[in-house]
Coordinates of C-alpha atoms in Angstrom, one line a residue:
X155 CA 4.4 14.7 11.5
X156 CA 5.1 11.1 10.2
X157 CA 3.0 10.1 7.1
X158 CA 1.2 7.2 6.4
X159 CA 1.5 7.5 2.8
X160 CA 1.1 10.7 0.6
X161 CA -1.9 12.7 2.1
X162 CA -2.8 10.6 4.9
X163 CA -0.7 11.3 8.3
X164 CA -0.4 9.8 11.0
X165 CA -2.7 12.3 13.5
X166 CA -5.0 12.3 10.8
X167 CA -5.6 8.6 10.9
X168 CA -5.4 8.2 14.7
X169 CA -7.4 11.5 15.5
X170 CA -10.6 10.6 17.1
X171 CA -13.2 14.0 18.5
X172 CA -14.0 10.4 21.4
X173 CA -11.3 10.2 22.4
X174 CA -9.7 14.0 23.0
X175 CA -13.5 14.5 24.7
X176 CA -13.1 10.9 26.8
X177 CA -9.2 12.0 26.9
X178 CA -8.7 8.2 25.7
X179 CA -5.1 7.4 24.7
X180 CA -5.2 6.6 20.5
X181 CA -2.1 5.9 19.2
X182 CA -0.7 3.5 17.2
X183 CA 2.0 1.4 17.7
X184 CA 4.5 0.1 15.5
X185 CA 2.7 -2.7 13.8
X186 CA -0.9 -0.7 14.4
X187 CA 1.1 1.4 12.2
X188 CA 2.8 -0.7 9.5
X189 CA -0.7 -2.1 9.0
X190 CA -2.2 1.4 8.7
X191 CA 0.8 2.4 6.1
X192 CA -0.5 -0.6 3.9
X193 CA -4.0 0.4 3.8
X194 CA -3.5 4.2 2.8
X195 CA -0.6 3.0 0.1
X196 CA -2.6 0.3 -1.2
X197 CA -6.4 1.4 -0.8
X198 CA -6.6 5.4 0.0
X199 CA -4.0 6.6 -1.9
X200 CA -6.0 4.9 -4.8
X201 CA -9.4 6.4 -4.3
X202 CA -7.7 10.1 -3.8
X203 CA -6.5 9.6 -7.6
X204 CA -9.7 8.8 -8.7
X205 CA -11.7 10.8 -7.1
X206 CA -8.8 13.9 -7.4
X207 CA -9.5 16.2 -4.7
X208 CA -9.1 15.4 -0.6
X209 CA -11.2 12.6 1.2
X210 CA -11.8 12.8 5.3
X211 CA -11.5 9.8 6.6
X212 CA -13.9 10.2 9.3
X213 CA -12.8 7.0 11.2
X214 CA -9.0 5.6 11.2
X215 CA -7.7 4.2 14.1
X216 CA -9.2 2.9 17.3
X217 CA -7.5 2.0 20.7
X218 CA -9.5 -0.7 22.3
X219 CA -10.6 1.5 25.2
X220 CA -12.3 4.1 22.9
X221 CA -13.8 1.0 20.1
X222 CA -15.8 0.3 23.4
X223 CA -17.0 3.3 24.4
X224 CA -18.4 3.4 20.5
X225 CA -19.8 0.3 20.4
X226 CA -17.6 -1.4 17.9
X227 CA -17.4 -4.6 17.0
X228 CA -15.2 -7.0 19.6
X229 CA -12.8 -8.3 15.9
X230 CA -13.4 -4.5 14.2
X231 CA -10.4 -4.3 12.3
X232 CA -9.9 -0.1 12.9
X233 CA -7.9 -1.4 16.3
X234 CA -5.3 -3.0 14.0
X235 CA -4.9 0.2 11.5
X236 CA -6.0 -1.8 8.9
X237 CA -9.9 -0.2 8.3
X238 CA -11.3 3.2 7.5
X239 CA -14.0 5.2 7.5
X240 CA -14.8 7.5 4.5
X241 CA -16.2 10.6 4.0
X242 CA -17.7 9.2 0.3
X243 CA -21.1 8.7 -0.7
X244 CA -21.4 7.9 -4.6
X245 CA -22.2 4.6 -6.2
X246 CA -19.9 4.9 -9.0
X247 CA -16.7 5.7 -6.7
X248 CA -17.8 2.5 -4.4
X249 CA -18.2 0.0 -7.4
X250 CA -15.0 1.7 -8.8
X251 CA -13.6 0.2 -6.0
X252 CA -14.9 -2.9 -6.0
X253 CA -13.3 -3.4 -9.9
X254 CA -10.3 -1.9 -9.2
X255 CA -8.9 -2.6 -5.1
X256 CA -7.9 -5.5 -3.7
X257 CA -9.6 -5.1 -0.2
X258 CA -10.3 -7.3 2.2
X259 CA -14.1 -5.7 3.2
X260 CA -16.2 -3.0 1.4
X261 CA -19.0 -1.7 3.1
X262 CA -21.8 0.6 1.6
X263 CA -23.0 2.1 5.1
X264 CA -26.4 3.4 5.8
X265 CA -27.7 5.9 3.4
X266 CA -29.9 4.2 -0.2
X267 CA -29.2 2.8 -3.1
X268 CA -27.8 5.4 -5.3
X269 CA -26.3 7.6 -1.7
X270 CA -24.1 5.8 1.2
X271 CA -23.7 7.9 4.3
X272 CA -19.8 6.4 4.2
X273 CA -17.6 3.8 2.7
X274 CA -16.2 1.0 5.5
X275 CA -13.0 0.2 3.8
X276 CA -10.4 -2.6 5.1
X277 CA -7.1 -4.2 4.1
X278 CA -4.7 -6.8 5.2
X279 CA -1.2 -7.6 4.5
X280 CA -2.1 -11.1 3.3
X281 CA -5.6 -12.9 2.9
X282 CA -8.1 -10.0 1.5
X283 CA -11.0 -11.6 0.7
X284 CA -12.8 -8.9 -1.3
X285 CA -15.5 -9.0 1.0
X286 CA -18.7 -6.3 -0.9
X287 CA -21.3 -5.5 2.1
X288 CA -24.2 -3.0 2.6
X289 CA -24.8 -1.8 6.0
X290 CA -29.0 -1.7 6.7
X291 CA -31.3 -1.0 9.6
X292 CA -34.3 -3.0 9.7
X293 CA -36.7 -3.3 13.0
X294 CA -34.3 -1.4 14.8
X295 CA -31.8 -3.8 13.9
X296 CA -27.8 -3.3 11.9
X297 CA -27.9 -5.8 9.5
X298 CA -25.1 -6.5 6.9
X299 CA -26.2 -8.1 3.8
X300 CA -24.4 -9.5 0.1
X301 CA -24.0 -5.7 -1.7
X302 CA -25.1 -6.2 -5.9
X303 CA -23.9 -3.9 -8.5
X304 CA -27.4 -2.0 -9.6

């Protein structure tokens, strides 16, 4: 079993109940694996050290076919091995990430101003934007708005 970092295995990062149910191959190629290693080492591991306990990855890698089936963005960084959705909810951790981690995008997904449904975070080898957004639903639409520190 290959590890992407100290606490993330390749199979864990590729795991998708939807892919299994639909019989979709959801394995990364070498380039995607290299990007996933950078994400896990530079983003996941410092967050895990701060939290001090295991963190569930709700969604890591998504093949193009899987991403299309779930209605993901056609430009999703999940398809490149550069993004993950973490089972984290706490505003203090989110704001710690803003101040302490280099990332491309960090998105507070759903929830309310105190507790997110999950955190989306991405990282690229070069050119990280440190863009912080909040996903909200408004009149049946999903909107991404700038996140403001409270």
